[in-house]
Short mmCIF file of C-alpha atoms and ligand atoms in Angstrom, two decimals:
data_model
loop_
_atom_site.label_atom_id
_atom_site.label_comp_id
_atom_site.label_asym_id
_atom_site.label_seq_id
_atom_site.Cartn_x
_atom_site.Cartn_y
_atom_site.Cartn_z
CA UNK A 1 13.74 25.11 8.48
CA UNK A 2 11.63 21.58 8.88
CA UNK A 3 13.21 18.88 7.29
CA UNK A 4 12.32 15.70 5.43
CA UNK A 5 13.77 12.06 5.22
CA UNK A 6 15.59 11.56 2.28
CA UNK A 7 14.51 8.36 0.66
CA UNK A 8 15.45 5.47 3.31
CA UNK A 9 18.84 6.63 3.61
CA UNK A 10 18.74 7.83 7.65
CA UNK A 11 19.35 11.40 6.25
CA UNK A 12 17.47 14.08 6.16
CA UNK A 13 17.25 17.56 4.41
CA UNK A 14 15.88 20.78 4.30
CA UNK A 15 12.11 21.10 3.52
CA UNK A 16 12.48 23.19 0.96
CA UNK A 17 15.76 22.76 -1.65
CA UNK A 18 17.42 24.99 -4.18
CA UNK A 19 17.92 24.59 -7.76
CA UNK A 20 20.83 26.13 -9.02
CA UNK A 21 20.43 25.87 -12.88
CA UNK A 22 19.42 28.87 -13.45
CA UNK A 23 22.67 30.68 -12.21
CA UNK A 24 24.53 28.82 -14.78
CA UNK A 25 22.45 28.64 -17.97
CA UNK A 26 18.63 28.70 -19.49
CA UNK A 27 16.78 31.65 -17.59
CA UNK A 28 19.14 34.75 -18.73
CA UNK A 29 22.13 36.25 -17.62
CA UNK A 30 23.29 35.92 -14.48
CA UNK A 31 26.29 37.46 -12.17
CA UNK A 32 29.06 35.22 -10.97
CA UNK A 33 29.45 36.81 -7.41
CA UNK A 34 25.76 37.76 -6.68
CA UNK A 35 25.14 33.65 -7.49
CA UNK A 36 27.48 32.74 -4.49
CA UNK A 37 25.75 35.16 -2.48
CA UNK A 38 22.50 34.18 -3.13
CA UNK A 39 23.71 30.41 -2.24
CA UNK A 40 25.28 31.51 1.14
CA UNK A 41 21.21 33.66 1.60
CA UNK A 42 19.71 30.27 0.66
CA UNK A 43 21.68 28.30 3.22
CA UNK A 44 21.48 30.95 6.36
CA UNK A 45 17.77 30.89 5.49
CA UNK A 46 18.11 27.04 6.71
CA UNK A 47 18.33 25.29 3.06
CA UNK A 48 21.07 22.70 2.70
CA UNK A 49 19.50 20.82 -0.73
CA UNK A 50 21.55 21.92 -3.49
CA UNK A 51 20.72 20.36 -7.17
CA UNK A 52 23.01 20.60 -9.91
CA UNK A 53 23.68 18.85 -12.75
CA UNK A 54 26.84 18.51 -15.31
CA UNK A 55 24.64 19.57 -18.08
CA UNK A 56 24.48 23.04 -16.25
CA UNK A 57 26.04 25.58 -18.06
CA UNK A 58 28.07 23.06 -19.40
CA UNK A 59 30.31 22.27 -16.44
CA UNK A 60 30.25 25.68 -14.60
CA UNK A 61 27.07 25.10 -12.38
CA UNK A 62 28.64 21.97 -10.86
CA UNK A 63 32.09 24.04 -10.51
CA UNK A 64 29.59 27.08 -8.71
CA UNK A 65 28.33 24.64 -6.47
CA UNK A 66 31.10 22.43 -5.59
CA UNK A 67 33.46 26.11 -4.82
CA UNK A 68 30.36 26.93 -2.43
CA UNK A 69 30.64 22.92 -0.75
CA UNK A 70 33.74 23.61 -0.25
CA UNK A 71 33.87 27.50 1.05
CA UNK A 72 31.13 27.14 3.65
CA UNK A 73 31.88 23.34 4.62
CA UNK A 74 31.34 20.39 3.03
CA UNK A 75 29.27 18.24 5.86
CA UNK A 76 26.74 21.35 5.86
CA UNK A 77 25.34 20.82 2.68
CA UNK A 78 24.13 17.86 0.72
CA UNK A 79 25.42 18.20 -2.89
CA UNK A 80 22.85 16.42 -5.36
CA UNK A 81 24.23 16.10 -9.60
CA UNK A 82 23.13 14.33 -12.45
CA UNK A 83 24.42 12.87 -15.44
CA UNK A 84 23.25 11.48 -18.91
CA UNK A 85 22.36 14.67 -20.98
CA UNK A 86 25.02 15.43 -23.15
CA UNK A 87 25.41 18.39 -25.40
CA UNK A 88 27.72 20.43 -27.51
CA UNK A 89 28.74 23.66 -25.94
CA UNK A 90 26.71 26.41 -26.62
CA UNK A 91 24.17 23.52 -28.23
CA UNK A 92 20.69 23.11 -26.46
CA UNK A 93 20.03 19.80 -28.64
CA UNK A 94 21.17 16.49 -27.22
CA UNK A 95 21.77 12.89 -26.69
CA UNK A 96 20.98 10.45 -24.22
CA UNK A 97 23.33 8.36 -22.63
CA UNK A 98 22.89 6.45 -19.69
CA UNK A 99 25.29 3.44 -20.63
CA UNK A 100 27.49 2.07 -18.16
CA UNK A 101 31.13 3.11 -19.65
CA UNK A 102 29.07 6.39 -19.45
CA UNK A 103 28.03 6.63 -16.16
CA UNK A 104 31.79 5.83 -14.71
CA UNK A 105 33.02 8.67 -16.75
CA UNK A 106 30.63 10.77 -16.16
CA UNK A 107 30.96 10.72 -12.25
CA UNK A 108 34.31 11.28 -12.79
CA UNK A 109 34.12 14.86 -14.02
CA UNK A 110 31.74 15.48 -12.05
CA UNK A 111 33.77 14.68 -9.12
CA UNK A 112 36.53 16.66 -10.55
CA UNK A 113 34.46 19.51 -11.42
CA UNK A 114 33.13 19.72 -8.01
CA UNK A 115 36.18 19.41 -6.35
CA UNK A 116 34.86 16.98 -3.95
CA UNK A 117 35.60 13.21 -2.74
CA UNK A 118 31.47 12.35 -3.17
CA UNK A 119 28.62 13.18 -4.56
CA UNK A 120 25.45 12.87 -2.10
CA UNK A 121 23.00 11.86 -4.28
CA UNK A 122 23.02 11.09 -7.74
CA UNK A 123 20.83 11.02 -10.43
CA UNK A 124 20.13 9.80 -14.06
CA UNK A 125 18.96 12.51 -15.52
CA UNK A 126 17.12 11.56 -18.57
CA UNK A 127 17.02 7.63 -19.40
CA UNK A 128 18.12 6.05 -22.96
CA UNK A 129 15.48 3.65 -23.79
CA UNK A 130 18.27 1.50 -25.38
CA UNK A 131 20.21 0.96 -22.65
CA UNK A 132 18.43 -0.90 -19.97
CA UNK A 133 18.08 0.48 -16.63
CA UNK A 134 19.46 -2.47 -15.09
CA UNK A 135 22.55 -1.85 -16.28
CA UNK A 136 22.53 1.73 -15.90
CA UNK A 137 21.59 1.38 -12.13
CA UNK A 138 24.22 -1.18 -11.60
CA UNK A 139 26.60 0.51 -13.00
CA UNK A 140 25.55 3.72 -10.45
CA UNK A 141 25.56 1.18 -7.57
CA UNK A 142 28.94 0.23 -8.58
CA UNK A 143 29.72 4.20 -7.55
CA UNK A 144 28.26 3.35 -4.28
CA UNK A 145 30.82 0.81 -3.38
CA UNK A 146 33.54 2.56 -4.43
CA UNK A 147 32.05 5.48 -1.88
CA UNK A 148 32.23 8.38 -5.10
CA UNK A 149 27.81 8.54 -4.71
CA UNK A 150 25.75 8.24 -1.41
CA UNK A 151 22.33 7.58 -3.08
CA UNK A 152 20.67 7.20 -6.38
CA UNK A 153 18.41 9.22 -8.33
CA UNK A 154 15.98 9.18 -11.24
CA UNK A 155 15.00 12.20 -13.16
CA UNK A 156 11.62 11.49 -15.06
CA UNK A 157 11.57 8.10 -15.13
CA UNK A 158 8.12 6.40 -15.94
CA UNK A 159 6.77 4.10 -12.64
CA UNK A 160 7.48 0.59 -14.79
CA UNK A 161 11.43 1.43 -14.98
CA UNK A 162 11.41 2.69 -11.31
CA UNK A 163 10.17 -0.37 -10.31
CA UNK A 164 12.76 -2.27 -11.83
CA UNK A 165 15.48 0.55 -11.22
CA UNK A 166 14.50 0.42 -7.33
CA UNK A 167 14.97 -3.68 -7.70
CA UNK A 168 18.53 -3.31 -8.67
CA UNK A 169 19.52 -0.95 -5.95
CA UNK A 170 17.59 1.61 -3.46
CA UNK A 171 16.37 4.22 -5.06
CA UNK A 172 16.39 6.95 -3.00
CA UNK A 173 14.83 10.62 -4.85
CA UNK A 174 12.97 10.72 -7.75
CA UNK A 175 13.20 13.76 -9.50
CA UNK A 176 10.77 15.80 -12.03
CA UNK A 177 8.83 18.39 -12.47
CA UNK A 178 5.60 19.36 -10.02
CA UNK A 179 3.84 22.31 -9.39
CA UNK A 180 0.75 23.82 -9.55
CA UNK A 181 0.93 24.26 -12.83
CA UNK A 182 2.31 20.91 -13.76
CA UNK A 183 0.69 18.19 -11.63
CA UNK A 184 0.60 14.87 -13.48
CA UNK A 185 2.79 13.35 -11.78
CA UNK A 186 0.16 13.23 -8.95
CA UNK A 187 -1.53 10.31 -11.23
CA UNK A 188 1.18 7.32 -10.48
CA UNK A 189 4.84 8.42 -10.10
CA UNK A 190 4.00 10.20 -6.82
CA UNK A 191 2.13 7.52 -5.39
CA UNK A 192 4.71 4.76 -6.35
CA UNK A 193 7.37 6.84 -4.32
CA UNK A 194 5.30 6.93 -1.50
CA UNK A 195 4.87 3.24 -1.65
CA UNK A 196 8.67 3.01 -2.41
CA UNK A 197 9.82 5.24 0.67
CA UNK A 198 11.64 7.28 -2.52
CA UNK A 199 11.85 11.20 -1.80
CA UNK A 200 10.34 12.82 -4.57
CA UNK A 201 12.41 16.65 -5.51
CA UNK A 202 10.04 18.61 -7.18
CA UNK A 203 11.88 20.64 -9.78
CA UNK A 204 10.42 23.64 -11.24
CA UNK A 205 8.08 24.57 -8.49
CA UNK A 206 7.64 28.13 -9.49
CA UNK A 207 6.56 27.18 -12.80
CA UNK A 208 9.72 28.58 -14.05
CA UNK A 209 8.46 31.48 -12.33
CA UNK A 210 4.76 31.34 -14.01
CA UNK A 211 3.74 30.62 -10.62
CA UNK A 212 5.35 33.93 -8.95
CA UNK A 213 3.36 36.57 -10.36
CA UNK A 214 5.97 37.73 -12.88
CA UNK A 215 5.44 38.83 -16.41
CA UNK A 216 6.97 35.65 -18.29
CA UNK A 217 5.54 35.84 -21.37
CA UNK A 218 7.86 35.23 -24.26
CA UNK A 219 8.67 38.34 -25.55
CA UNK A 220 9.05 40.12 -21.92
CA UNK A 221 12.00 37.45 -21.48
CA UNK A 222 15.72 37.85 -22.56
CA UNK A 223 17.17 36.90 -25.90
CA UNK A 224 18.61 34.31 -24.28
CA UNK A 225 16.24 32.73 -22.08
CA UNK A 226 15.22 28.95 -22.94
CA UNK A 227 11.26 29.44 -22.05
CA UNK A 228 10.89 31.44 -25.23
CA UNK A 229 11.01 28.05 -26.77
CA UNK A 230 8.82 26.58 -24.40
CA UNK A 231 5.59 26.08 -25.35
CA UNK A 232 3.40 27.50 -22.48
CA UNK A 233 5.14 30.91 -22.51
CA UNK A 234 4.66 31.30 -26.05
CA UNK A 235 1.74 33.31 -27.77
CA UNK A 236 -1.74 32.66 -26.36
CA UNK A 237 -0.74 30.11 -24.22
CA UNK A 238 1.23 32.55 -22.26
CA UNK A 239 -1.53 35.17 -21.99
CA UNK A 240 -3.93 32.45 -20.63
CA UNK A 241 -0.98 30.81 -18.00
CA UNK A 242 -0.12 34.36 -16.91
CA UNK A 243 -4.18 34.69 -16.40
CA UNK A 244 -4.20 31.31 -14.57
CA UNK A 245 -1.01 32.07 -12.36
CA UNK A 246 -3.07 35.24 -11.36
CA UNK A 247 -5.34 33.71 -9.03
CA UNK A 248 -2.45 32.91 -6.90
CA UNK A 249 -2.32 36.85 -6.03
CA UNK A 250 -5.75 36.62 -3.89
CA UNK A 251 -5.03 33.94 -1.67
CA UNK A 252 -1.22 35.49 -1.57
CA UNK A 253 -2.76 38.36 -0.08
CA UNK A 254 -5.17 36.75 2.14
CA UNK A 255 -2.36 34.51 3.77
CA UNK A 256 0.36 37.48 3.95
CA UNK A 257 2.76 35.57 1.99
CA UNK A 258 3.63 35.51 -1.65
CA UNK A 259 2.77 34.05 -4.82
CA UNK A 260 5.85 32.01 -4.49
CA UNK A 261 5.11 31.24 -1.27
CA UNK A 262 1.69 30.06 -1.36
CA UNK A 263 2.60 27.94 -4.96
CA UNK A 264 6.01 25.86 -2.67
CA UNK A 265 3.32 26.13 0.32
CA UNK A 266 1.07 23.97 -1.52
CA UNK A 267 3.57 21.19 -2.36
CA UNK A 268 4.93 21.07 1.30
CA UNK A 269 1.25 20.20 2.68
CA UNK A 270 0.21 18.38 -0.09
CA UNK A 271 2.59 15.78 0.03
CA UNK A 272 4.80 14.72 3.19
CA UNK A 273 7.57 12.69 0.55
CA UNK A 274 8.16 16.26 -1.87
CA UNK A 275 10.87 18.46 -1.65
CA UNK A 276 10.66 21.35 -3.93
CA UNK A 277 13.95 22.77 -5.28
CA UNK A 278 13.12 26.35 -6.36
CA UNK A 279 15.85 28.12 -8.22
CA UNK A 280 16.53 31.77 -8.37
CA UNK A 281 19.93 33.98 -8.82
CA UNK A 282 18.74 36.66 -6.40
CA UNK A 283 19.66 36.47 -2.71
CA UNK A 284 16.37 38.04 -1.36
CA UNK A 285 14.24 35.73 -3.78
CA UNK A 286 15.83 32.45 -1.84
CA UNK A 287 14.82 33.94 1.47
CA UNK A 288 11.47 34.61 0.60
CA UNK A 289 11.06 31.11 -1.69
CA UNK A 290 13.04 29.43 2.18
CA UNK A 291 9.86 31.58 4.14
CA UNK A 292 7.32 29.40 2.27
CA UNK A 293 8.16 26.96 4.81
CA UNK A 294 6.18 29.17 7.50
CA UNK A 295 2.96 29.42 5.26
CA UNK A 296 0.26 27.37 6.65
CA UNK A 297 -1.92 26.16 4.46
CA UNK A 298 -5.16 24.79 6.27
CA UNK A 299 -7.66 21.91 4.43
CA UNK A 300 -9.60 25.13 2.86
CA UNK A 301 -6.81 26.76 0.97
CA UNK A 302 -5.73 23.48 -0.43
CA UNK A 303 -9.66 22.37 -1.59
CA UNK A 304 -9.00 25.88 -2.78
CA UNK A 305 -5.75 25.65 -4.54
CA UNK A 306 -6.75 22.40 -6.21
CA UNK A 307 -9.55 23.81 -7.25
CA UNK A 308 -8.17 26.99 -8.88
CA UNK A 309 -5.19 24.45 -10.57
CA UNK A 310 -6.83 21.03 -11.34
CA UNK A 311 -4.71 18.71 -12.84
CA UNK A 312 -3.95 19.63 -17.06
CA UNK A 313 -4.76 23.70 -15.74
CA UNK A 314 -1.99 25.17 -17.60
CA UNK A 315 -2.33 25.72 -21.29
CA UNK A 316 0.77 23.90 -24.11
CA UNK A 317 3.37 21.47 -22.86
CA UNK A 318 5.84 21.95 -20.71
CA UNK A 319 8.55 21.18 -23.08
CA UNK A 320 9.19 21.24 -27.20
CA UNK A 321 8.95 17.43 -28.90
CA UNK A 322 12.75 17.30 -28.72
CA UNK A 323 12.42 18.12 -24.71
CA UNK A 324 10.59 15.34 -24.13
CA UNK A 325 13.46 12.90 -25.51
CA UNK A 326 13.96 10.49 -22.23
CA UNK A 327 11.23 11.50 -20.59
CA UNK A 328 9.03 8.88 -18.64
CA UNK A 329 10.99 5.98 -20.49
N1 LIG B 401 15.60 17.25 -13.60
C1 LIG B 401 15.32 18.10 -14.56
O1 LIG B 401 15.16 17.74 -15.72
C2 LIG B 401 15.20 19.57 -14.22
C3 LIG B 401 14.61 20.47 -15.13
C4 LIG B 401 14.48 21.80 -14.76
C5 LIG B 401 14.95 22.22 -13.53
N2 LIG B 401 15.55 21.33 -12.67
C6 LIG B 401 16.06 21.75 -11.35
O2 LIG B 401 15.02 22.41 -10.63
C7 LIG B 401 15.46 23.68 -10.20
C8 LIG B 401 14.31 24.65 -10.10
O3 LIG B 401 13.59 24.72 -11.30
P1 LIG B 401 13.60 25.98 -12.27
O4 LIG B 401 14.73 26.87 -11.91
O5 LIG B 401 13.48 25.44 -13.62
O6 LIG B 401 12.20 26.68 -12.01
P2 LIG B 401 11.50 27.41 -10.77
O7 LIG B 401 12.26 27.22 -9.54
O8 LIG B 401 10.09 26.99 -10.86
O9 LIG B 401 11.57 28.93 -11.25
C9 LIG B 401 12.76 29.61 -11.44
C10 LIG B 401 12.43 30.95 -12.02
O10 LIG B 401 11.62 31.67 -11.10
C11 LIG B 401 12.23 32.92 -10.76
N3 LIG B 401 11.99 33.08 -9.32
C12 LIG B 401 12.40 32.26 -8.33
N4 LIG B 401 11.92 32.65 -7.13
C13 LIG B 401 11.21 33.77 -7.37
C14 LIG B 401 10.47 34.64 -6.53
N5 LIG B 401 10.36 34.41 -5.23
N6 LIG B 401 9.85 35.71 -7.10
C15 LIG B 401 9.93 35.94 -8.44
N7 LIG B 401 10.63 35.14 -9.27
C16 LIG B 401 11.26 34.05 -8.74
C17 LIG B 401 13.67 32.79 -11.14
O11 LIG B 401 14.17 34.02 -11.60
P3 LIG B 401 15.37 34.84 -10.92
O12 LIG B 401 16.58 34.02 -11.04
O13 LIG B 401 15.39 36.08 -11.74
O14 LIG B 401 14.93 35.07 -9.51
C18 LIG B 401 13.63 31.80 -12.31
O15 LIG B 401 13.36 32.48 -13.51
C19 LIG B 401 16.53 24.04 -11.24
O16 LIG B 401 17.39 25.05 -10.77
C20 LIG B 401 17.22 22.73 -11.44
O17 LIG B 401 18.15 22.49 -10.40
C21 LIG B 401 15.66 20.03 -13.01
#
């Protein structure tokens, strides 16, 4: 597996990440044992990104990921969380905070849930517009020097407060969500982080799986599964993203690679600063998702690809009204 610099740090990481939310909560059920075995296919298959957050399944993600740190070797994997979402359990509504008494405490349990001495990068994950980001960063570059964080993270912060974020301390990832199916952030964020030297992890690569050729629509999804909220896999915006995500299949088919392939493909040769984090709870899944790192894409496909997915392609927003609370603040 190639990698790529993260941020200015002097580190680097695997090309192509993994997201481990959905082992924990949000896409269905999921089964404690296959999850760790899926982690150790990810990792053989070269990936050693792992994103988290303490939001996860309330606590249990960050305790998956910090059991599989520690089981395979700590210096082998770099261990990414975030904080600042905070919700009842069992609740999907929440609050922002991103205050500095916050941020301490937060780490904290983090840590503990983990079961490890430092977290290698960590992020904000949704910012209070109240609270201002000075003080949030400083208070996360006051977990620097005590050596409990490596580097610091944004999750969808708007280019204005990552300027001012990235003047308090280094920012070194930015985190949201890209794909072909979501690609504003192609109009400033990206471009800022290039500018910036700032990695950018590109969560939700698949689409939330839109982008793999799977049925997705609402009602083909579990009880439990968050996208039957979500306003693109809902109704007629679901039969005409499902339609969308179809073209995928041809070139798929032309290149010998998959849907999911092709879609992670795309963001590896599109942009030299991305690193997409692709999630999935099935062990042959994160080999194939980790083989998208073979795919060549030449200038063709991509005139192609962009052409198929222009910016705005996909039909509803990506989240409900209350998803978008700290969102681009
Ligand atoms: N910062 C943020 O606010 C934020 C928000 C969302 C996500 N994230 C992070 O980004 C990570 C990835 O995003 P995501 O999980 O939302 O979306 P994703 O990676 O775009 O898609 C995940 C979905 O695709 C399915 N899938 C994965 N690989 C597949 C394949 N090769 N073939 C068919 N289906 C496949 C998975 O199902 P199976 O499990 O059944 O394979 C799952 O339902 C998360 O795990 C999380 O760490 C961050």
């Amino acid at each position: 597996m190639k990698q790529r610099p993260l941020g200015r740090t002097g580190r680097v990481v695997s090309e192509i990440g993994f997201g481990c939310m959905g082992m924990s909560e949000f896409y269905g059920p999921s089964d404690q044992s296959e999850n760790f075995s899926t982690l150790g296919a990810a990792l053989d298959a070269g990936v050693n990104f792992f994103d988290t957050a303490d939001t996860y399944g309330h606590g249990a993600n960050e305790e998956l990921v910090g059991r599989f740190a520690r089981t395979v070797g700590r210096h082998r994997v770099c261990v990414a969380t975030k904080f600042g979402i905070v919700r009842e359990p069992g609740k999907i509504e929440r609050r922002i905070d991103t205050s500095p008494a916050y941020v301490k405490a937060a780490c904290n349990a983090s840590l503990k849930r983990l079961g490890l001495d430092h977290i290698d990068l960590y992020y904000a994950h949704r910012l209070n517009p109240d609270v201002p980001i000075e003080d949030t960063v400083g208070a996360m570059a006051d977990l620097v020097q005590a050596g409990k964080v490596r580097a610091l993270g944004l999750s969808e912060v708007s280019p204005a407060t990552l300027r001012r974020a990235h003047a308090v301390h280094p920012i070194t990832a930015v985190q949201s969500e890209l794909s072909l199916a979501e690609r504003t952030p192609e109009d400033e964020i990206l471009p800022l982080c290039w500018e910036l030297s700032i990695t950018f992890v590109a969560y939700s690569p698949l689409g939330r799986a839109l982008l793999t050729g799977r049925d997705v629509a609402a009602e083909a999804l579990d009880v439990t599964d968050y996208r039957r909220f979500l306003p693109r896999f809902i109704g007629n915006a679901a039969t005409a993203n499902v339609r969308l995500a179809a073209k995928l299949k041809a070139i798929a088919e032309e290149k010998g690679a998959t849907p999911a392939q092709i879609a992670i493909a795309w963001l590896l040769a599109s942009f030299p600063h991305v690193v997409p984090i692709p999630g999935t709870r099935k062990a042959v899944r994160a080999r194939e998702n980790a083989g998208a790192s073979d795919v060549r894409l030449t200038r063709d496909d991509l005139e192609r690809l962009d052409g198929l997915f222009p910016i705005g392609a996909a039909t509803g927003d990506r989240y409900t009204e209350a998803g978008f609370i700290g969102v681009n603040v």
